[in-house]
Tab-separated table of C-alpha atoms and ligand atoms in Angstrom:
chain	number	residue	atom	x	y	z
A	136	MET	CA	-49.316	-162.844	81.257
A	137	THR	CA	-48.972	-158.701	81.100
A	138	GLU	CA	-49.447	-159.634	76.843
A	139	ARG	CA	-52.486	-160.944	77.618
A	140	LEU	CA	-53.726	-157.910	79.692
A	141	GLU	CA	-52.369	-155.708	77.235
A	142	ASP	CA	-54.798	-157.250	74.452
A	143	ARG	CA	-57.820	-156.181	76.132
A	144	TRP	CA	-56.560	-152.354	74.525
A	145	SER	CA	-55.749	-153.513	70.914
A	146	ASP	CA	-58.039	-150.884	69.536
A	147	ASP	CA	-60.117	-147.677	70.691
A	148	THR	CA	-63.623	-149.497	70.735
A	149	ASN	CA	-63.882	-149.027	74.565
A	150	PHE	CA	-63.059	-145.339	74.017
A	151	ARG	CA	-65.658	-144.564	72.049
A	152	LYS	CA	-68.155	-146.889	73.332
A	153	TYR	CA	-67.911	-146.357	77.010
A	154	PHE	CA	-65.378	-144.086	78.223
A	155	ASN	CA	-66.229	-140.626	75.948
A	156	PRO	CA	-70.141	-140.585	76.486
A	157	TYR	CA	-69.257	-140.917	80.221
A	158	ARG	CA	-66.403	-138.565	80.647
A	159	GLU	CA	-67.814	-135.954	78.602
A	160	ILE	CA	-70.503	-134.863	81.082
A	161	PHE	CA	-67.473	-134.291	83.946
A	162	ARG	CA	-64.979	-133.183	82.191
A	163	GLU	CA	-64.326	-129.728	82.830
A	164	ALA	CA	-64.683	-130.667	86.615
A	165	SER	CA	-61.704	-133.377	85.924
A	166	ALA	CA	-59.827	-130.824	84.212
A	167	ASP	CA	-60.124	-128.251	87.082
A	168	LEU	CA	-58.438	-131.135	89.388
A	169	VAL	CA	-55.779	-131.819	86.798
A	170	SER	CA	-54.866	-128.403	86.097
A	171	ARG	CA	-54.558	-127.446	90.233
A	172	THR	CA	-52.831	-131.075	90.291
A	173	PHE	CA	-50.006	-129.397	87.485
A	174	ALA	CA	-49.903	-126.049	89.150
A	175	ASP	CA	-48.819	-127.383	92.398
A	176	HIS	CA	-46.625	-130.186	90.879
A	177	VAL	CA	-44.946	-129.697	87.219
A	178	ARG	CA	-42.786	-126.556	86.206
A	179	THR	CA	-42.942	-125.026	82.990
A	180	GLU	CA	-39.672	-126.310	82.282
A	181	ASP	CA	-40.314	-129.515	82.990
A	182	THR	CA	-40.194	-132.522	80.377
A	183	ILE	CA	-43.296	-134.738	80.831
A	184	LEU	CA	-43.886	-138.327	79.934
A	185	GLU	CA	-47.257	-139.685	79.794
A	186	ILE	CA	-47.717	-143.727	79.812
A	187	GLY	CA	-50.904	-144.506	77.929
A	188	SER	CA	-52.382	-141.909	76.935
A	189	GLY	CA	-55.514	-143.692	74.673
A	190	LEU	CA	-56.979	-141.104	72.289
A	191	GLY	CA	-55.469	-138.185	74.512
A	192	GLU	CA	-57.548	-137.504	77.390
A	193	LEU	CA	-55.423	-135.978	79.353
A	194	VAL	CA	-53.753	-133.629	76.886
A	195	MET	CA	-57.400	-132.808	75.989
A	196	ILE	CA	-58.076	-131.738	79.564
A	197	ALA	CA	-54.642	-130.180	80.480
A	198	PRO	CA	-53.850	-128.418	76.898
A	199	LYS	CA	-51.618	-125.983	78.362
A	200	TYR	CA	-49.063	-128.552	79.226
A	201	ALA	CA	-49.805	-130.722	75.432
A	202	ALA	CA	-46.240	-129.019	74.213
A	203	GLN	CA	-44.502	-130.482	77.335
A	204	ILE	CA	-45.927	-133.855	77.075
A	205	GLN	CA	-44.382	-136.982	74.931
A	206	GLN	CA	-47.399	-138.914	75.054
A	207	THR	CA	-46.787	-142.537	74.788
A	208	GLU	CA	-49.430	-145.912	74.348
A	209	GLN	CA	-48.520	-149.407	73.834
A	210	SER	CA	-51.397	-150.206	71.313
A	211	PRO	CA	-50.326	-149.242	67.477
A	212	LYS	CA	-54.011	-149.094	66.660
A	213	ILE	CA	-55.112	-146.732	69.233
A	214	VAL	CA	-52.042	-144.292	68.531
A	215	GLU	CA	-53.487	-144.855	64.851
A	216	SER	CA	-56.858	-143.594	65.699
A	217	HIS	CA	-55.257	-140.898	68.562
A	218	GLN	CA	-52.994	-139.204	65.313
A	219	ARG	CA	-56.388	-139.255	63.071
A	220	LEU	CA	-58.415	-137.580	65.453
A	221	ASN	CA	-55.241	-135.109	66.475
A	222	PRO	CA	-52.697	-134.805	63.914
A	223	ASP	CA	-50.347	-132.394	65.930
A	224	SER	CA	-50.168	-135.135	68.957
A	225	ASN	CA	-46.546	-135.946	70.078
A	226	VAL	CA	-47.822	-139.331	70.580
A	227	LYS	CA	-45.421	-142.299	70.088
A	228	VAL	CA	-45.948	-146.050	70.453
A	229	ALA	CA	-44.470	-147.824	73.550
A	230	ASN	CA	-44.634	-150.368	76.461
A	231	VAL	CA	-44.403	-149.006	79.546
A	232	TYR	CA	-41.982	-152.353	80.133
A	233	ASP	CA	-39.566	-151.052	77.958
A	234	LEU	CA	-39.650	-147.313	77.386
A	235	PRO	CA	-37.496	-146.190	74.226
A	236	PHE	CA	-35.837	-143.428	76.436
A	237	GLU	CA	-32.665	-142.787	77.863
A	238	ASP	CA	-32.486	-142.972	81.542
A	239	LEU	CA	-33.180	-139.508	83.467
A	240	SER	CA	-34.697	-137.979	80.648
A	241	PHE	CA	-38.176	-137.154	82.027
A	242	ASP	CA	-38.957	-134.656	85.241
A	243	VAL	CA	-42.271	-136.071	85.396
A	244	ALA	CA	-43.978	-139.372	84.304
A	245	ILE	CA	-47.929	-139.687	84.047
A	246	GLY	CA	-50.475	-141.558	83.868
A	247	TYR	CA	-54.344	-141.527	83.099
A	248	ALA	CA	-56.663	-143.957	84.466
A	249	VAL	CA	-53.710	-146.398	83.189
A	250	PHE	CA	-51.634	-148.018	85.959
A	251	ASP	CA	-55.225	-149.992	86.925
A	252	THR	CA	-54.548	-152.168	83.751
A	253	LEU	CA	-51.023	-153.142	84.257
A	254	GLY	CA	-50.688	-156.596	85.328
A	255	ASN	CA	-47.136	-156.045	86.760
A	256	LEU	CA	-46.720	-152.844	88.527
A	257	ASP	CA	-43.590	-153.281	89.815
A	258	ASP	CA	-41.821	-153.750	86.966
A	259	ALA	CA	-43.682	-150.530	85.256
A	260	LEU	CA	-42.875	-148.519	88.152
A	261	LYS	CA	-38.911	-149.603	88.285
A	262	GLU	CA	-38.898	-148.734	84.047
A	263	VAL	CA	-40.445	-145.163	84.775
A	264	GLY	CA	-37.966	-144.841	87.378
A	265	ARG	CA	-35.436	-145.821	84.875
A	266	VAL	CA	-36.251	-142.807	82.851
A	267	LEU	CA	-37.213	-140.379	85.508
A	268	SER	CA	-34.667	-137.578	86.554
A	269	PRO	CA	-33.571	-137.690	90.309
A	270	ASN	CA	-36.470	-136.216	92.458
A	271	GLY	CA	-38.750	-136.748	89.307
A	272	LYS	CA	-42.111	-136.553	89.825
A	273	PHE	CA	-44.655	-139.790	89.307
A	274	ILE	CA	-48.348	-138.910	89.412
A	275	HIS	CA	-51.485	-140.829	88.377
A	276	PHE	CA	-54.975	-139.972	88.494
A	277	LEU	CA	-57.874	-142.620	88.193
A	278	ASP	CA	-61.108	-141.136	86.993
A	279	LEU	CA	-62.760	-144.371	86.087
A	280	VAL	CA	-63.785	-147.515	88.335
A	281	ALA	CA	-60.011	-149.223	88.384
A	282	SER	CA	-59.773	-152.248	85.394
A	283	CYS	CA	-61.211	-155.477	86.983
A	284	ASN	CA	-59.130	-157.433	84.078
A	285	THR	CA	-55.976	-157.291	86.373
A	286	ILE	CA	-57.469	-158.160	89.675
A	287	PHE	CA	-58.779	-160.754	87.653
A	288	VAL	CA	-55.348	-162.383	86.524
A	289	LYS	CA	-53.734	-161.675	89.812
A	290	TYR	CA	-56.170	-163.849	92.060
A	291	ALA	CA	-56.245	-166.523	89.442
A	292	GLU	CA	-52.568	-166.848	90.227
A	293	GLN	CA	-53.399	-167.043	93.998
A	294	GLY	CA	-55.818	-169.554	93.256
A	295	ILE	CA	-59.070	-167.374	94.274
A	296	VAL	CA	-61.960	-166.714	92.973
A	297	PRO	CA	-63.635	-163.009	92.745
A	298	PHE	CA	-67.030	-163.122	92.996
A	299	PRO	CA	-69.256	-160.019	92.586
A	300	ALA	CA	-70.411	-158.115	95.550
A	301	PHE	CA	-72.818	-155.334	95.641
A	302	THR	CA	-71.957	-153.270	98.359
A	303	PRO	CA	-74.311	-150.996	99.815
A	304	GLY	CA	-74.240	-148.547	97.640
A	305	ASN	CA	-75.465	-151.271	95.412
A	306	ASP	CA	-73.011	-150.159	92.881
A	307	ALA	CA	-72.044	-152.893	89.973
A	308	SER	CA	-68.664	-153.705	89.426
A	309	GLY	CA	-67.628	-152.209	92.440
A	310	ALA	CA	-66.349	-154.941	94.226
A	311	PHE	CA	-65.755	-158.555	94.969
A	312	ARG	CA	-66.133	-161.747	97.300
A	313	LEU	CA	-62.585	-163.375	97.468
A	314	VAL	CA	-63.359	-167.061	98.137
A	315	GLN	CA	-60.660	-169.719	97.806
A	316	ARG	CA	-61.168	-171.872	94.638
A	317	GLU	CA	-61.232	-175.167	96.231
A	318	THR	CA	-63.548	-173.495	98.845
A	319	ALA	CA	-66.160	-172.586	95.679
A	320	ARG	CA	-65.395	-175.995	94.087
A	321	SER	CA	-67.295	-177.693	97.270
A	322	PHE	CA	-70.210	-175.638	97.879
A	323	LEU	CA	-71.109	-176.163	94.133
A	324	ASN	CA	-73.382	-179.708	95.380
A	325	SER	CA	-75.210	-177.734	97.610
A	326	LEU	CA	-76.398	-175.191	95.312
A	327	LEU	CA	-79.832	-176.314	93.310
A	328	PRO	CA	-79.230	-177.748	89.979
A	329	GLN	CA	-79.894	-175.130	87.794
A	330	LYS	CA	-77.438	-173.022	89.345
A	331	GLN	CA	-74.508	-175.613	89.601
A	332	ASP	CA	-73.739	-175.208	85.722
A	333	LEU	CA	-73.155	-171.594	85.544
A	334	PHE	CA	-71.524	-171.294	89.275
A	335	ALA	CA	-69.282	-174.343	87.709
A	336	ARG	CA	-68.369	-172.307	84.799
A	337	TYR	CA	-67.467	-169.326	86.544
A	338	ILE	CA	-65.375	-171.084	88.947
A	339	GLU	CA	-63.151	-172.176	86.559
A	340	ASN	CA	-63.163	-169.118	84.397
A	341	PRO	CA	-64.388	-166.527	86.414
A	342	GLU	CA	-63.102	-163.477	83.959
A	343	SER	CA	-64.661	-164.101	81.007
A	344	CYS	CA	-67.922	-165.499	82.745
A	345	TYR	CA	-67.886	-161.957	84.397
A	346	GLN	CA	-67.119	-160.079	81.018
A	347	LEU	CA	-70.601	-161.908	79.637
A	348	LEU	CA	-72.567	-161.302	82.520
A	349	TYR	CA	-71.781	-157.806	83.016
A	350	GLN	CA	-74.291	-155.983	81.214
A	351	ASP	CA	-77.737	-154.483	82.117
A	352	LYS	CA	-79.847	-157.359	80.556
A	353	HIS	CA	-77.755	-159.831	82.734
A	354	MET	CA	-77.040	-157.549	85.879
A	355	HIS	CA	-79.564	-160.084	87.745
A	356	ILE	CA	-77.468	-163.149	87.385
A	357	LEU	CA	-74.666	-161.282	88.681
A	358	ARG	CA	-76.698	-160.184	91.783
A	359	ASN	CA	-78.410	-163.168	92.062
A	360	MET	CA	-74.686	-165.026	92.295
A	361	ALA	CA	-73.557	-162.572	94.586
A	362	LYS	CA	-76.524	-163.109	97.382
A	363	GLU	CA	-75.959	-167.163	96.817
A	364	VAL	CA	-71.969	-166.738	97.710
A	365	GLU	CA	-72.731	-164.251	100.420
A	366	ARG	CA	-74.791	-166.843	102.230
A	367	LEU	CA	-72.762	-169.600	101.524
A	368	VAL	CA	-69.258	-168.007	102.415
A	369	PRO	CA	-70.214	-165.010	104.553
A	370	ASP	CA	-66.968	-164.438	106.100
A	371	ALA	CA	-65.028	-164.125	102.730
A	372	LYS	CA	-63.376	-160.730	101.994
A	373	VAL	CA	-64.953	-158.435	100.420
A	374	LEU	CA	-62.746	-155.830	98.518
A	375	LYS	CA	-63.520	-152.816	96.622
A	376	LEU	CA	-61.566	-152.454	93.092
A	377	ASN	CA	-60.309	-149.025	93.411
A	378	ASP	CA	-58.941	-150.053	97.163
A	379	ILE	CA	-57.284	-153.109	95.875
A	380	PHE	CA	-55.877	-150.956	92.750
A	381	THR	CA	-54.642	-148.018	95.176
A	382	ARG	CA	-53.380	-150.296	97.967
A	383	ASP	CA	-51.102	-152.083	95.333
A	384	LEU	CA	-50.005	-148.718	93.752
A	385	GLU	CA	-49.262	-147.262	97.164
A	386	GLU	CA	-47.336	-150.093	97.973
A	387	SER	CA	-45.161	-150.739	94.713
A	388	LEU	CA	-44.417	-147.153	94.616
A	389	ARG	CA	-42.641	-147.549	98.210
A	390	ARG	CA	-40.809	-151.193	97.161
A	391	ASN	CA	-39.630	-149.280	93.680
A	392	GLY	CA	-38.067	-146.589	95.549
A	393	TYR	CA	-41.077	-143.979	95.355
A	394	ASN	CA	-41.747	-141.194	98.174
A	395	ILE	CA	-45.605	-140.900	98.269
A	396	ILE	CA	-46.423	-137.014	98.481
A	397	ASP	CA	-49.820	-137.191	98.031
A	398	SER	CA	-52.561	-140.040	97.440
A	399	GLY	CA	-56.309	-140.204	97.891
A	400	THR	CA	-59.301	-139.001	96.098
A	401	ARG	CA	-59.779	-135.322	95.341
A	402	ASP	CA	-62.474	-133.342	93.809
A	403	GLY	CA	-62.652	-131.280	90.653
A	404	VAL	CA	-65.189	-128.622	90.534
A	405	ALA	CA	-66.902	-126.561	87.466
A	406	ILE	CA	-69.908	-124.728	86.863
A	407	VAL	CA	-70.962	-124.988	83.411
A	408	GLN	CA	-73.775	-124.333	80.810
A	409	ARG	CA	-76.026	-126.946	80.727
A	410	ASN	CA	-76.033	-128.266	77.231
A	411	GLY	CA	-76.182	-131.406	74.992
A	412	ARG	CA	-74.428	-133.406	77.184
A	413	HIS	CA	-76.548	-132.577	80.089
A	414	ARG	CA	-79.900	-131.834	78.936
A	415	GLU	CA	-81.189	-135.591	78.373
A	416	ARG	CA	-81.122	-135.290	82.063
A	417	SER	CA	-82.928	-132.028	82.922
A	418	ASP	CA	-84.016	-133.076	86.523
A	419	ILE	CA	-80.276	-133.177	87.499
A	420	ASN	CA	-78.877	-130.005	88.597
A	421	LEU	CA	-75.549	-131.180	89.977
A	422	PHE	CA	-73.339	-133.765	88.354
A	423	HIS	CA	-70.927	-136.151	89.980
A	424	ASN	CA	-68.525	-138.830	88.868
A	425	ASP	CA	-67.536	-140.246	92.124
A	426	ASN	CA	-64.162	-142.747	90.500
A	427	GLY	CA	-66.522	-144.377	87.800
A	428	PHE	CA	-69.576	-144.132	89.780
A	429	ASP	CA	-72.117	-141.863	88.639
A	430	ARG	CA	-73.590	-139.944	91.922
A	431	SER	CA	-75.416	-137.283	90.028
A	432	ARG	CA	-78.851	-135.776	91.791
A	433	ASN	CA	-80.991	-133.060	91.758
A	434	ASP	CA	-79.521	-131.089	94.614
A	435	PRO	CA	-82.626	-128.341	95.661
A	436	GLN	CA	-80.305	-126.069	97.226
A	437	LEU	CA	-77.883	-125.602	94.858
A	438	ALA	CA	-80.754	-124.806	92.130
A	439	GLN	CA	-80.532	-121.262	94.129
A	440	GLU	CA	-77.046	-120.547	93.544
A	441	LEU	CA	-76.860	-121.387	89.499
A	442	GLY	CA	-78.294	-119.446	86.828
A	443	SER	CA	-81.162	-120.615	84.856
A	444	ASN	CA	-78.984	-122.530	81.930
A	445	GLN	CA	-76.294	-123.901	84.853
A	446	VAL	CA	-75.241	-127.119	86.267
A	447	LYS	CA	-72.775	-127.832	88.790
A	448	VAL	CA	-70.177	-130.531	87.911
A	449	VAL	CA	-68.431	-132.286	90.433
A	450	SER	CA	-65.495	-134.979	89.481
A	451	THR	CA	-63.543	-137.204	92.131
A	452	LEU	CA	-60.548	-138.795	91.107
A	453	TYR	CA	-57.976	-141.190	92.674
A	454	THR	CA	-55.096	-139.088	92.408
A	455	THR	CA	-51.484	-140.112	93.736
A	456	ILE	CA	-48.312	-138.386	93.450
A	457	ALA	CA	-45.166	-139.488	94.503
A	458	GLN	CA	-41.375	-138.774	94.092
A	459	LYS	CA	-38.384	-140.594	92.951
A	460	SER	CA	-36.033	-140.781	96.181
B	78	SAM	C1	-57.956	-147.580	80.645
B	78	SAM	S1	-57.465	-146.606	79.009
B	78	SAM	C2	-56.350	-145.255	79.811
B	78	SAM	C3	-56.559	-144.350	78.266
B	78	SAM	C4	-56.331	-142.850	78.478
B	78	SAM	N1	-54.912	-142.509	79.580
B	78	SAM	C5	-57.408	-142.248	78.821
B	78	SAM	O1	-57.487	-141.900	80.030
B	78	SAM	O2	-58.410	-142.195	78.166
B	78	SAM	C6	-55.781	-147.692	79.246
B	78	SAM	C7	-54.736	-147.452	78.329
B	78	SAM	O3	-52.936	-147.850	79.018
B	78	SAM	C8	-52.955	-148.318	77.507
B	78	SAM	N2	-51.916	-149.487	78.101
B	78	SAM	C9	-52.087	-150.818	78.721
B	78	SAM	N3	-51.037	-151.321	79.097
B	78	SAM	C10	-49.815	-150.859	78.646
B	78	SAM	C11	-48.474	-150.896	78.921
B	78	SAM	N4	-47.954	-152.115	79.163
B	78	SAM	N5	-47.887	-149.734	78.058
B	78	SAM	C12	-48.170	-148.742	77.608
B	78	SAM	N6	-49.557	-148.669	77.910
B	78	SAM	C13	-50.021	-149.334	78.466
B	78	SAM	C14	-54.075	-149.100	77.033
B	78	SAM	O4	-53.309	-149.577	75.403
B	78	SAM	C15	-54.697	-148.049	77.081
B	78	SAM	O5	-54.911	-147.136	76.205
């Protein structure tokens, strides 16, 4: 099961197509939060292990710590791209479930938008715990919406179909309505015939249908499906992806011998020159990444405080800090 999840990260497409264009707007603000967190929790002599470094986002926003960080990443292709872009980077191919390091060899372990993509948090945190020194720290930042793939895999095993649910802020992909597979099959006959085929396919293979439909031109189909399912099973539980992930991470940390020091959403803030990244959106002076949701807007009051070519950037990251007990 976990292999299947890792296969989603066989190359750097997601980073180039989706992550970078979004992140570059908010990077200085994310860097502000990460630097303050490191200042509070990481000592200059600490050795740091990064899990799932991708193309090196963490080191890019915290360059001061680059020499201390041993980056690791499971995908050889992503490591290759990372090394091509950053020839000096200290990155190694390694899977979190089987780390090629001695027991107790790091003071701090870090993940940046990584643990939400893992299929087995318990096994990952056990293995991280093995290589962490006594009282070593675990720090995780989530700057994007938690991965939905892990949720599909997790609920498929429990016989549950996660249907799209659009939260009051109208956030696409933010939440799912959880319906027992048998209940979902039983309401098929009550649907209009032209809807039955789509629903039947979704019920049998929710993950691939969702991925297929999750694009602007098909979003209305997901919205209609969400409305229909809400009408049919109004009492089914609706859970937000980020809430599912953070709850699972906290529970797994406790189960695997870590004490949670801090866990919650934290803001990083920066005032930056409006440049290429912000210029296309000239009506906006407050750029806000809210854990993967873009809440950017124009704030008339802020306009008084900013210089003529400045914008304010805020990045809200789900930040979890724990200590091996
Ligand atoms: C959402 S990306 C984040 C990458 C990077 N930290 C960033 O913020 O750009 C998740 C990364 O975790 C890696 N990953 C997934 N499963 C892993 C595993 N079992 N062991 C190590 N890395 C893994 C993926 O290959 C991918 O690069």
